[in-house]
mmCIF file of C-alpha atoms and ligand atoms in Angstrom:
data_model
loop_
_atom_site.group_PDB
_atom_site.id
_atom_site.type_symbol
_atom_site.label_atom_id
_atom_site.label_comp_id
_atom_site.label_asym_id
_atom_site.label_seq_id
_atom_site.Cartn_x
_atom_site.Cartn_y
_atom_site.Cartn_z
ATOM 1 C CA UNK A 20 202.318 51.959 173.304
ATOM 2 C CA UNK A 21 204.726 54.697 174.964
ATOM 3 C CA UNK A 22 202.563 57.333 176.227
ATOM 4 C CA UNK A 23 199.589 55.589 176.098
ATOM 5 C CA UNK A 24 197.106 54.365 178.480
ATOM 6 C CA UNK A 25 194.734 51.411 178.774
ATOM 7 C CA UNK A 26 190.796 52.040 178.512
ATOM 8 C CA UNK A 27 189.259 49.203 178.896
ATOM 9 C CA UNK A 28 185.385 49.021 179.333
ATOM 10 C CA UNK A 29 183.430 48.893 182.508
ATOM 11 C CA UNK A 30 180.873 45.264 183.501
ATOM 12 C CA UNK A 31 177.321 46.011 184.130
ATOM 13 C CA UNK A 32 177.120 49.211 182.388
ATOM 14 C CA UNK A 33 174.738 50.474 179.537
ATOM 15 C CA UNK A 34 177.403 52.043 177.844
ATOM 16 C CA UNK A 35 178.321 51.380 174.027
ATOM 17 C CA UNK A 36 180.940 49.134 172.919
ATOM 18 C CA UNK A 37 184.336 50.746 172.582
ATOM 19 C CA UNK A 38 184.370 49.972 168.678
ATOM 20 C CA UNK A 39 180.878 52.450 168.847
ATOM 21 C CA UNK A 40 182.651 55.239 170.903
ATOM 22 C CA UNK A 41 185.812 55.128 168.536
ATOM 23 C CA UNK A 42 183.506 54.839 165.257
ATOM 24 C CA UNK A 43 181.034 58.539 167.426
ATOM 25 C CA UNK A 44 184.821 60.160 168.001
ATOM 26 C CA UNK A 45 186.668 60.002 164.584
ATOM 27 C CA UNK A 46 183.385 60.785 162.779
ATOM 28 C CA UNK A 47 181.343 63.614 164.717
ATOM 29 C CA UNK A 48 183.674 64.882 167.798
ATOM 30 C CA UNK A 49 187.232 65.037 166.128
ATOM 31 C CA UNK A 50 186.017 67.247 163.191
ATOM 32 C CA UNK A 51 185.536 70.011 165.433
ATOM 33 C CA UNK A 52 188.524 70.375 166.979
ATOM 34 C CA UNK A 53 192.696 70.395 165.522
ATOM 35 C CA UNK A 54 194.271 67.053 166.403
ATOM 36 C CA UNK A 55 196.091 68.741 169.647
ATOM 37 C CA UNK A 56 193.185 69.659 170.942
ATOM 38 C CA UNK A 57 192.047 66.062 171.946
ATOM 39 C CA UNK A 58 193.657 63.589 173.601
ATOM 40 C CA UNK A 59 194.094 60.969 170.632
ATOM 41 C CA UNK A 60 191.960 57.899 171.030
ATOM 42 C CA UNK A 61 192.521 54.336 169.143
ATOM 43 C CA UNK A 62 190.677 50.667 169.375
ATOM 44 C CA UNK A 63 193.003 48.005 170.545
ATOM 45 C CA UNK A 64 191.974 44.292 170.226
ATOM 46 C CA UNK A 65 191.652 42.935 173.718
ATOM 47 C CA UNK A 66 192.468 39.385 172.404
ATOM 48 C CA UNK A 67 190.819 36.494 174.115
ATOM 49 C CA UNK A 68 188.949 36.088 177.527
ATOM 50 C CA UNK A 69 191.871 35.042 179.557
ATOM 51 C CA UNK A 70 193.325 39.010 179.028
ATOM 52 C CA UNK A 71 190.141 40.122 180.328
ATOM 53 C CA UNK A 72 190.425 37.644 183.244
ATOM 54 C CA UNK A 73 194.180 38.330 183.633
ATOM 55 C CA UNK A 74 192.822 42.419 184.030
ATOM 56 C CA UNK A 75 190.387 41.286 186.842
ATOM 57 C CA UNK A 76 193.051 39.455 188.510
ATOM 58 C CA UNK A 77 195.122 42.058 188.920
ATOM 59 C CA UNK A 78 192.324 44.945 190.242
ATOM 60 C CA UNK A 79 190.946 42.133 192.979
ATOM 61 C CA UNK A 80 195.145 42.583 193.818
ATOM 62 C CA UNK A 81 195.489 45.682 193.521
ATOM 63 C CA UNK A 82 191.697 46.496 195.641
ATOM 64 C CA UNK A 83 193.152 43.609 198.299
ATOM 65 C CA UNK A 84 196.688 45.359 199.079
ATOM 66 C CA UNK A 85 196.487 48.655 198.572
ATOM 67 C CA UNK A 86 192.766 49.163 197.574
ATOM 68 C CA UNK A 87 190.711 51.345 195.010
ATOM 69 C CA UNK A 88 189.437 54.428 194.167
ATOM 70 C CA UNK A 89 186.061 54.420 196.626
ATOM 71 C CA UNK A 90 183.905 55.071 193.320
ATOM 72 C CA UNK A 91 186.038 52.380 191.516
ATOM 73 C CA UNK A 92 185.448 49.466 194.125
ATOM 74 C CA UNK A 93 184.354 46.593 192.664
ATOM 75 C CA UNK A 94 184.064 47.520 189.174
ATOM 76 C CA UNK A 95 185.208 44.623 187.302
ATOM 77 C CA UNK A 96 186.581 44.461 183.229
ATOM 78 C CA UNK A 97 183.924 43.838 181.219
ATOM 79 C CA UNK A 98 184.496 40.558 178.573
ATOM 80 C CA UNK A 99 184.348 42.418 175.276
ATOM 81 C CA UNK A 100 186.690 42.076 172.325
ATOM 82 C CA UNK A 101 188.051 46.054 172.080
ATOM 83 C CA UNK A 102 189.427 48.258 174.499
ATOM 84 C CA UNK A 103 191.529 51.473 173.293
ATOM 85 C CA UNK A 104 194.959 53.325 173.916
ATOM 86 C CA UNK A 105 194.323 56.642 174.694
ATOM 87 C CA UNK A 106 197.164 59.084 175.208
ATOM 88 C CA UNK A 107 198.390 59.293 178.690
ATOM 89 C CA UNK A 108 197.653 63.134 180.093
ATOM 90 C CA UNK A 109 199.199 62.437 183.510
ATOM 91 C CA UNK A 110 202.882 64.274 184.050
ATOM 92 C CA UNK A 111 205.584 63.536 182.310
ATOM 93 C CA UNK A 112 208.335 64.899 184.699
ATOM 94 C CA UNK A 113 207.957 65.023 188.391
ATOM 95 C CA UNK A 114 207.539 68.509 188.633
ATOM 96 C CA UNK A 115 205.143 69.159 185.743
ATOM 97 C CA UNK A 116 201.675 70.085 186.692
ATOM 98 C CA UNK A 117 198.796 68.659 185.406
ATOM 99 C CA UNK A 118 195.210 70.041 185.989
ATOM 100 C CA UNK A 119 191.851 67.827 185.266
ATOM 101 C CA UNK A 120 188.157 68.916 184.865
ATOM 102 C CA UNK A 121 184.715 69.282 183.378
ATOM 103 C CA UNK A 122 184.194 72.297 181.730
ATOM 104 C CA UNK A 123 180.376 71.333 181.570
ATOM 105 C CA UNK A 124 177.474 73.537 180.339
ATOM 106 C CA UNK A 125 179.891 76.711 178.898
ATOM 107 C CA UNK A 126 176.517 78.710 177.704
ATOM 108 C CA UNK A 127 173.411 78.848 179.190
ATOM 109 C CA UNK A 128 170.301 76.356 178.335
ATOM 110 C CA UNK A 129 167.962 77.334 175.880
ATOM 111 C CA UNK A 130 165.211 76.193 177.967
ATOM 112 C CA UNK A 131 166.202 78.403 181.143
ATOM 113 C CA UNK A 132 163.659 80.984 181.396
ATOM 114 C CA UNK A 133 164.675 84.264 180.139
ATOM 115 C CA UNK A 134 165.353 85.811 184.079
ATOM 116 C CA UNK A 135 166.892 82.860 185.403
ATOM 117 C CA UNK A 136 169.901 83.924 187.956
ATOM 118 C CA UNK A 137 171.466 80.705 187.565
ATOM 119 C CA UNK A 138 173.161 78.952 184.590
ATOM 120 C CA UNK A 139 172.436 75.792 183.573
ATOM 121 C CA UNK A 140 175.297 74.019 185.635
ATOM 122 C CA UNK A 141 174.615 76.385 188.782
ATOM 123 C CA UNK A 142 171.243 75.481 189.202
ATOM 124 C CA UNK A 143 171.945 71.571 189.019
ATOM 125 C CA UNK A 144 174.474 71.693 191.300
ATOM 126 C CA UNK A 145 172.053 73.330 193.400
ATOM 127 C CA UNK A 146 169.207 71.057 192.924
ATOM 128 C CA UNK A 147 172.234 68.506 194.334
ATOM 129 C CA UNK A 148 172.891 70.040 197.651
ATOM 130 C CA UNK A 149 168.780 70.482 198.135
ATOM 131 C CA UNK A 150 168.273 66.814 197.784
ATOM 132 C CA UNK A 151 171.417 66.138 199.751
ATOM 133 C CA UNK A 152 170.174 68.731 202.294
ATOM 134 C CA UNK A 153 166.783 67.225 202.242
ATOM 135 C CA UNK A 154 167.776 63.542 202.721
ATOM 136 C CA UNK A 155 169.860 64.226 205.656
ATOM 137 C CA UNK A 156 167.283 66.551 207.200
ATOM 138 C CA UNK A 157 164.435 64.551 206.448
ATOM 139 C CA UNK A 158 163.488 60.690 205.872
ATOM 140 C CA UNK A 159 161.821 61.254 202.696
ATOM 141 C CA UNK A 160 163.508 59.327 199.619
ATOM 142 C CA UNK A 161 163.609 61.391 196.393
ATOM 143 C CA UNK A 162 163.311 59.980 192.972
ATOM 144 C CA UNK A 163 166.899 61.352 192.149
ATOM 145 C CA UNK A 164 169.774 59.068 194.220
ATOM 146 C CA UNK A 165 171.448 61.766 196.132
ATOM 147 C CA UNK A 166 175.038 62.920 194.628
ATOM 148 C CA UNK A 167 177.183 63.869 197.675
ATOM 149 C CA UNK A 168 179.274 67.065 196.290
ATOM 150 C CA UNK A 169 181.405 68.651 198.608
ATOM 151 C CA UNK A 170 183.365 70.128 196.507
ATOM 152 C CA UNK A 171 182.949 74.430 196.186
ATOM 153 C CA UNK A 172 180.819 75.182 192.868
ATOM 154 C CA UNK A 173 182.556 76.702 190.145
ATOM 155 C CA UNK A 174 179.956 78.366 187.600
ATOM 156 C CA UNK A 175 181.605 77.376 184.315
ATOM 157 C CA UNK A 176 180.840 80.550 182.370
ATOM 158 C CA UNK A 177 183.521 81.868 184.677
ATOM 159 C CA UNK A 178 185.963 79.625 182.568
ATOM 160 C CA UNK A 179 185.396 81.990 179.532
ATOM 161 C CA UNK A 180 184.417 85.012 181.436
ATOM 162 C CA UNK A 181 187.881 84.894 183.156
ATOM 163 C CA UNK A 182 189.071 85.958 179.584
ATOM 164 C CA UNK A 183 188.620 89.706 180.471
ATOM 165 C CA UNK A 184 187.228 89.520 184.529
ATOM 166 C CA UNK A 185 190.364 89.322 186.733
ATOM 167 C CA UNK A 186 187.522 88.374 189.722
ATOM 168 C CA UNK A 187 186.047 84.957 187.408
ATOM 169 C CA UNK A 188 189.701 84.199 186.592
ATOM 170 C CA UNK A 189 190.869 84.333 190.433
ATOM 171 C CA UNK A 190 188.123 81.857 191.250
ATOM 172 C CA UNK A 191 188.859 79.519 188.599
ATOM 173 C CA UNK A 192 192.391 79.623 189.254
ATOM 174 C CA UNK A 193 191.279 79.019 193.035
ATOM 175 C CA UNK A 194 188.815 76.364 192.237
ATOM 176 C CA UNK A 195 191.474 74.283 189.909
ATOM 177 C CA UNK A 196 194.485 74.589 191.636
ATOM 178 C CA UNK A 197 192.670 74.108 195.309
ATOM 179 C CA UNK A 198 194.171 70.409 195.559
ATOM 180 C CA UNK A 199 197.731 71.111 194.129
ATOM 181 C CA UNK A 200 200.614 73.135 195.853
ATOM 182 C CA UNK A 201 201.396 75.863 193.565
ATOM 183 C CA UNK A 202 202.656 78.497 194.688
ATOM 184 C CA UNK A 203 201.517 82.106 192.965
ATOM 185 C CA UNK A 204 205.277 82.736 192.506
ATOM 186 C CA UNK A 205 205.448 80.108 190.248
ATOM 187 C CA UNK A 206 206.323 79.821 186.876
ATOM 188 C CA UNK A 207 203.522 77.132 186.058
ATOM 189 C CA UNK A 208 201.069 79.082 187.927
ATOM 190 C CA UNK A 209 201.860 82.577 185.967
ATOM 191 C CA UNK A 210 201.425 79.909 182.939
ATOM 192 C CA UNK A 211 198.286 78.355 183.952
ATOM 193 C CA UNK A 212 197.128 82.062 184.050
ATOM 194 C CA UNK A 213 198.070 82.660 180.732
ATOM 195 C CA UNK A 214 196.304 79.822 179.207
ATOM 196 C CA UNK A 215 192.909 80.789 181.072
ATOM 197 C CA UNK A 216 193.336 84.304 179.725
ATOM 198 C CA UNK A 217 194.209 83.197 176.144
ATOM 199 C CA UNK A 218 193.050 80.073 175.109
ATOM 200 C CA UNK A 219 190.824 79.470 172.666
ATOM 201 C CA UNK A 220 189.804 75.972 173.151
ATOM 202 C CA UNK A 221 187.110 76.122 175.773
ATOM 203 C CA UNK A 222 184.939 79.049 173.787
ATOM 204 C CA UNK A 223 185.563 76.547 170.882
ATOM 205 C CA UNK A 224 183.978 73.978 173.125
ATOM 206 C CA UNK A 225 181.002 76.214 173.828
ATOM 207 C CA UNK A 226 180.220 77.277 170.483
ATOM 208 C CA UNK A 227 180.070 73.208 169.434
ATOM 209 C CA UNK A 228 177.895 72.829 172.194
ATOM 210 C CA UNK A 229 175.456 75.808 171.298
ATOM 211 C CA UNK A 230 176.034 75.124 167.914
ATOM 212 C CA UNK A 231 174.402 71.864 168.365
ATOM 213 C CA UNK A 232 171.616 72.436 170.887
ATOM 214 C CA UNK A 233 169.468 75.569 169.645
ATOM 215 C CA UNK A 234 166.307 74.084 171.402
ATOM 216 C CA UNK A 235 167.410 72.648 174.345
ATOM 217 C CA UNK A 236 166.471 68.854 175.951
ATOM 218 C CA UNK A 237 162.813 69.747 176.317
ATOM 219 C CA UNK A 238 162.535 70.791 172.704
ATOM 220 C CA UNK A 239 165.457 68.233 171.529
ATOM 221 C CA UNK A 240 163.554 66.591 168.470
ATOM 222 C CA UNK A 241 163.522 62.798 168.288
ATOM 223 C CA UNK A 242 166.993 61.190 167.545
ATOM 224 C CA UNK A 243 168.291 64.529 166.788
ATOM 225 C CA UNK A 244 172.126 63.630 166.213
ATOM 226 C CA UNK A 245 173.548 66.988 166.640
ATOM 227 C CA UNK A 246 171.719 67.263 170.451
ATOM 228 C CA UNK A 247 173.278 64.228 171.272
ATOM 229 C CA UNK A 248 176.865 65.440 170.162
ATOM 230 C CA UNK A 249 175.451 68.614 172.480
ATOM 231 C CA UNK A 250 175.433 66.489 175.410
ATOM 232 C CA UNK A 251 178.403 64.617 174.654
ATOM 233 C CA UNK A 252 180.418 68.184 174.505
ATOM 234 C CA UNK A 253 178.761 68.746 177.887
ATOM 235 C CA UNK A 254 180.283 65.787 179.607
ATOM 236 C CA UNK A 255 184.070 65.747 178.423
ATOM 237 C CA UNK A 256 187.110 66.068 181.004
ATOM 238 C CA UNK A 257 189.691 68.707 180.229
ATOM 239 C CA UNK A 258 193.349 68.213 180.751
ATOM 240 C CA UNK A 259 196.215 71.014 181.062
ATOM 241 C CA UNK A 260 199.533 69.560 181.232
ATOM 242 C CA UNK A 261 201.947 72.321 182.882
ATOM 243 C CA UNK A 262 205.668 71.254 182.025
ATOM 244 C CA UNK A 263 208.747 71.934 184.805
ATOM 245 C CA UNK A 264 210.978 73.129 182.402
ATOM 246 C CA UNK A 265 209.596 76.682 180.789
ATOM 247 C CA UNK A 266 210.942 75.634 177.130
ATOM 248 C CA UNK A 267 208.203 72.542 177.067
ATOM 249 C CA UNK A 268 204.787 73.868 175.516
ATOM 250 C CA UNK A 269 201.351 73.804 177.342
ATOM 251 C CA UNK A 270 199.107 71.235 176.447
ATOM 252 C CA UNK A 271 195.492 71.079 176.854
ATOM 253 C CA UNK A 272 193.297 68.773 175.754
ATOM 254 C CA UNK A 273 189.797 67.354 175.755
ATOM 255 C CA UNK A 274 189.336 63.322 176.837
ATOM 256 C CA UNK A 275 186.428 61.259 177.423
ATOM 257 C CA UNK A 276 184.428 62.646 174.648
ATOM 258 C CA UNK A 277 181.942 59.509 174.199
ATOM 259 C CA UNK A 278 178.902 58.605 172.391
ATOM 260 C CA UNK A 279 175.708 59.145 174.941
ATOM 261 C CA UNK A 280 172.879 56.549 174.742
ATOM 262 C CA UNK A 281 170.285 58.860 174.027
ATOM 263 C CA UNK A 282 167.935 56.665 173.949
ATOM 264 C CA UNK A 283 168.334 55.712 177.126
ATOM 265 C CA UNK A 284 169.490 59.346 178.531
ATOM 266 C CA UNK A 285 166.602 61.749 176.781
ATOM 267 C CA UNK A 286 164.108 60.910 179.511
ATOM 268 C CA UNK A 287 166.858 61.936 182.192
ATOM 269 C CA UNK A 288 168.049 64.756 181.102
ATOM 270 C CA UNK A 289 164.304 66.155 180.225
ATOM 271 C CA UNK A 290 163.340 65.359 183.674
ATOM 272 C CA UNK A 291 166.164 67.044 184.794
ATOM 273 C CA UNK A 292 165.501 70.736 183.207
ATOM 274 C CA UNK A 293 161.790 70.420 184.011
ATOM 275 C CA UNK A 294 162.766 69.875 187.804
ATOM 276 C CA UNK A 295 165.236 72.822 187.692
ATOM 277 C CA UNK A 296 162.570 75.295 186.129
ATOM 278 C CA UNK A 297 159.545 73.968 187.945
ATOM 279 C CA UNK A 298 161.437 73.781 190.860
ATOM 280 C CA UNK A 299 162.592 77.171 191.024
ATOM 281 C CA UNK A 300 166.438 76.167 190.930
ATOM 282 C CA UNK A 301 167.097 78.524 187.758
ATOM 283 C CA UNK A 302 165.732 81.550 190.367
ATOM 284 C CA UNK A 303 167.413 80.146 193.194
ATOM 285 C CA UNK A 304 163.964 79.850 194.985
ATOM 286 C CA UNK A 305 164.820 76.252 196.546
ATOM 287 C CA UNK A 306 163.987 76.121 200.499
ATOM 288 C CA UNK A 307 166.400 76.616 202.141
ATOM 289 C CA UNK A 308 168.720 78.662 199.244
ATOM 290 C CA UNK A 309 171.774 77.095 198.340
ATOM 291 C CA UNK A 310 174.912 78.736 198.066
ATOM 292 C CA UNK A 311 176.153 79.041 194.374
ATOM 293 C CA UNK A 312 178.261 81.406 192.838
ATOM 294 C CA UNK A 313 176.633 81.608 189.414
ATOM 295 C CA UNK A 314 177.543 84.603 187.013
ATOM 296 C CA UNK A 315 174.156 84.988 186.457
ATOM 297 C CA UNK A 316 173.812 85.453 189.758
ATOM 298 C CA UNK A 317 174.129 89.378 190.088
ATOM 299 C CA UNK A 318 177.367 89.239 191.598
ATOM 300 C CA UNK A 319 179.272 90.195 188.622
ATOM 301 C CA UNK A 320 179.385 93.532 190.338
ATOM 302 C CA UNK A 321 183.069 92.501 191.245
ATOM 303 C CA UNK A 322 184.014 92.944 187.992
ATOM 304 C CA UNK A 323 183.416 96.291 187.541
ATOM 305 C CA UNK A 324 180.672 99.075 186.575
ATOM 306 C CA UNK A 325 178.249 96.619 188.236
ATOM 307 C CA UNK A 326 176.835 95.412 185.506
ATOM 308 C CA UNK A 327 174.980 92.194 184.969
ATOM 309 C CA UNK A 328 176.945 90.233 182.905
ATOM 310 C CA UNK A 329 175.049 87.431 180.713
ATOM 311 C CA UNK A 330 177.973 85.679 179.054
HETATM 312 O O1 LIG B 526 173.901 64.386 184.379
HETATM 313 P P1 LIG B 526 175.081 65.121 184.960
HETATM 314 O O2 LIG B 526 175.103 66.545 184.568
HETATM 315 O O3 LIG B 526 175.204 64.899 186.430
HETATM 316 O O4 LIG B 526 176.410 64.476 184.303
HETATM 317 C C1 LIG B 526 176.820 63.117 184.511
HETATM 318 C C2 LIG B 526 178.183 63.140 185.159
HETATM 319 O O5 LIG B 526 178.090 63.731 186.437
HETATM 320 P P2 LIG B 526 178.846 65.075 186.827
HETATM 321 O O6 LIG B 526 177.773 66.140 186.835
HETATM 322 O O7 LIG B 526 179.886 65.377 185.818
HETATM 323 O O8 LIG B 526 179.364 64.799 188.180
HETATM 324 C C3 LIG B 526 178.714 61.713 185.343
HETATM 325 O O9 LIG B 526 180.026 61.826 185.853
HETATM 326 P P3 LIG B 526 180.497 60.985 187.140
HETATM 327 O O10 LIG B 526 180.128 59.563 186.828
HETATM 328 O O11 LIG B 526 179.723 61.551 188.285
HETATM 329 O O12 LIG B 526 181.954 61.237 187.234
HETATM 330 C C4 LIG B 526 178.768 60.958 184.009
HETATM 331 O O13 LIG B 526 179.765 61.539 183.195
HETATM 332 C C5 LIG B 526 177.410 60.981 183.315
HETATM 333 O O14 LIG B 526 177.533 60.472 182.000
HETATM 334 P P4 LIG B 526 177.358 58.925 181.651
HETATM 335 O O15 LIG B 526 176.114 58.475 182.324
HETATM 336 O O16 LIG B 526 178.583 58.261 182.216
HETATM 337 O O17 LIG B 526 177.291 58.896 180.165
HETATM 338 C C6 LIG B 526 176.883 62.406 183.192
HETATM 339 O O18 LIG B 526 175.564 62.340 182.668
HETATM 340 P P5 LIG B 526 175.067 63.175 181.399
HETATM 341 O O19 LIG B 526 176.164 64.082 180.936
HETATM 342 O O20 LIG B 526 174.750 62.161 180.372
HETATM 343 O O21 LIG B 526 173.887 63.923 181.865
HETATM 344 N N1 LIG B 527 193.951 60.295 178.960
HETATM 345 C C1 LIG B 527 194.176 60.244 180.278
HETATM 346 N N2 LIG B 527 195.378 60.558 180.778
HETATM 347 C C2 LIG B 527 195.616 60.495 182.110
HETATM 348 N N3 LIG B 527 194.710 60.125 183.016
HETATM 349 C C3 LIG B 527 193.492 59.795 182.570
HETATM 350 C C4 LIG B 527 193.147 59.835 181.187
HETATM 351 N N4 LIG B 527 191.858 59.466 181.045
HETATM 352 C C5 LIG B 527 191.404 59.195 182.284
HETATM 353 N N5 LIG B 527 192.386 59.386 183.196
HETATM 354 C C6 LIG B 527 192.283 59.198 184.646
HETATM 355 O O1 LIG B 527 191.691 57.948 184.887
HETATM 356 C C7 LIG B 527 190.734 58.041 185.942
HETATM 357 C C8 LIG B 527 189.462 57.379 185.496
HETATM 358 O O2 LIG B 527 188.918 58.040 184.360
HETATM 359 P P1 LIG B 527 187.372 58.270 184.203
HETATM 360 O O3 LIG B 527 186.849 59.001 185.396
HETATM 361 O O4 LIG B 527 187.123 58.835 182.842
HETATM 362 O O5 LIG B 527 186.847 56.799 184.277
HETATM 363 P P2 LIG B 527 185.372 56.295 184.317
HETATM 364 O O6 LIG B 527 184.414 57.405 183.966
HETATM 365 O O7 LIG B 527 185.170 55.583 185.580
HETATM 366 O O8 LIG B 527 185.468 55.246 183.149
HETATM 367 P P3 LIG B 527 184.746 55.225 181.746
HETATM 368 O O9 LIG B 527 184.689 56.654 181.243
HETATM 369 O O10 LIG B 527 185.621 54.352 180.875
HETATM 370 O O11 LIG B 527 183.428 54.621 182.034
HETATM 371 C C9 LIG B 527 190.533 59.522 186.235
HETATM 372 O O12 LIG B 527 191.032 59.776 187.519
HETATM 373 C C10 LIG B 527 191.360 60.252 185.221
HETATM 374 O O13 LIG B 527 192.159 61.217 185.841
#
């Protein structure tokens, strides 16, 4: 169990059973990627209801003296007979650095029209801020519940783009490191660098996820497997683990790479493109504009010759 953490699944939720998620990750997510590049997953029996009781006693605890995460309030252990160990990501040394998030939508959608000036990810976030914008500025209630974002937008073809553009690699390096103290002097930082410049695992995230989704969700056939593995590669965490000492490698890794009910997500995400094209989000024609920072967006002037870069 050293090194490991506790997943256990969530009451009240539509999501699959953990033995389903384990079953979806060792047989379509793990074949495309080398065993370091995931953060290793396995079921463990939860044993009988009292564990799961024992688990609830200790969150209503740990909410009543020191309380929770605000989106974690009152989310309870569901009664089911698996949870899993996953492998723990957090650091392993005081000093070491560790760096957490969604590399989303790496490539364009293949249902953006062909001028859009947003990317897929860009134009959603946007759509966001409008409806946030709109519900504090207005009474009307929208079909989508509000998701209050207030953190800056990073346009996630910057992540690949910062490869060979020293301007997308300063704002990812901004964007990731905004909540940690690290100075640019710093070894880790020079390292984080390094890995953003080098790796390969994010462009081997984006090819699975283009590989997978030629059509896009409004041309997604019926219970197409592969565009459900699409959206499950859209939706995974990424963690770099910085060590102190210089001699200890870099790790990075992909985590909650889960089964999506398709079923009951295919109407969502449908809705979701057809809002940001009809909409004009893709154009950035929303009333009032948002502020993104897309690629697409023509400002990829700052990395030189002023060409418009569609990465
Ligand atoms: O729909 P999106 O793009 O907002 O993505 C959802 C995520 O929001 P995010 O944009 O990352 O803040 C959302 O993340 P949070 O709960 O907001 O942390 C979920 O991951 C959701 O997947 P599921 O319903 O749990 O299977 C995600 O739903 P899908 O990936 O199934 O669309
Ligand atoms: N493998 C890991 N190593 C270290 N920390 C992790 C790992 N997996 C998740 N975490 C941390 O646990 C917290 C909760 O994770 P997450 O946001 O995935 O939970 P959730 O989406 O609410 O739960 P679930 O995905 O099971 O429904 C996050 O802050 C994340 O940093």
């Amino acid at each position: 169990m050293a090194g490991m953490l506790l997943r256990v699944p969530k009451a009240g939720t539509q999501a699959y059973k953990h033995e389903d998620l384990q079953l979806y990750w060792e047989t379509s997510v793990q074949p495309l990627f080398g065993l370091q590049d995931l953060v290793q997953q396995r079921l463990v029996r939860l044993g009988d209801a009292h564990v799961v009781s024992l688990l609830n006693a200790a969150l209503d605890l740990h909410e009543a003296e020191t309380g929770r995460r605000d989106d974690f309030k009152g989310s309870k252990v569901a009664h089911a007979e698996y949870g899993m160990l996953v492998e723990d990501m957090r650091k392993q040394h005081a000093d070491d650095v560790v760096i957490e998030f969604k590399p989303k939508w790496l490539a364009q959608s293949p249902n953006a029209p062909a001028t859009a000036q947003r990317c897929r990810n860009c134009a959603r976030e946007a759509s966001r801020r409008a409806i946030i914008h709109h519900t504090t500025h207005h009474t009307h209630t929208h079909a989508h519940k509000p998701k209050p974002k207030s953190k800056p937008i990073l346009c996630p073809l910057d992540f690949l783009a910062c490869q060979d553009s020293p301007a997308a690699l300063d704002r990812v390096v901004n964007h990731v490191v905004s909540h940690l103290s690290l100075p640019a002097s710093s070894h880790q930082h020079t390292r984080l660098v390094s890995w953003l410049q080098t790796n390969e695992l994010l462009s081997r995230l984006r090819d699975a996820q283009t590989a997978n989704d030629a059509h896009g969700p409004l041309k997604a056939s019926a219970h197409d497997p592969r565009f459900q593995l699409a959206m499950t590669l859209r939706d995974c965490t990424c963690f770099v683990r910085i060590p102190a000492q210089a001699d200890r490698p870099v790790e990075a890794k992909f985590a909650d790479l889960d089964k999506k009910n398709w079923e009951a997500k295919l109407g969502y995400w449908q809705a979701t493109e057809t809002q940001l094209i009809v909409e004009g989000y893709y154009h950035g024609e929303e009333k009032p504009r948002q502020r993104t920072n897309c690629r697409l967006e023509g400002r990829a002037m700052d990395d030189g010759g002023g060409r418009r870069l569609r990465t």
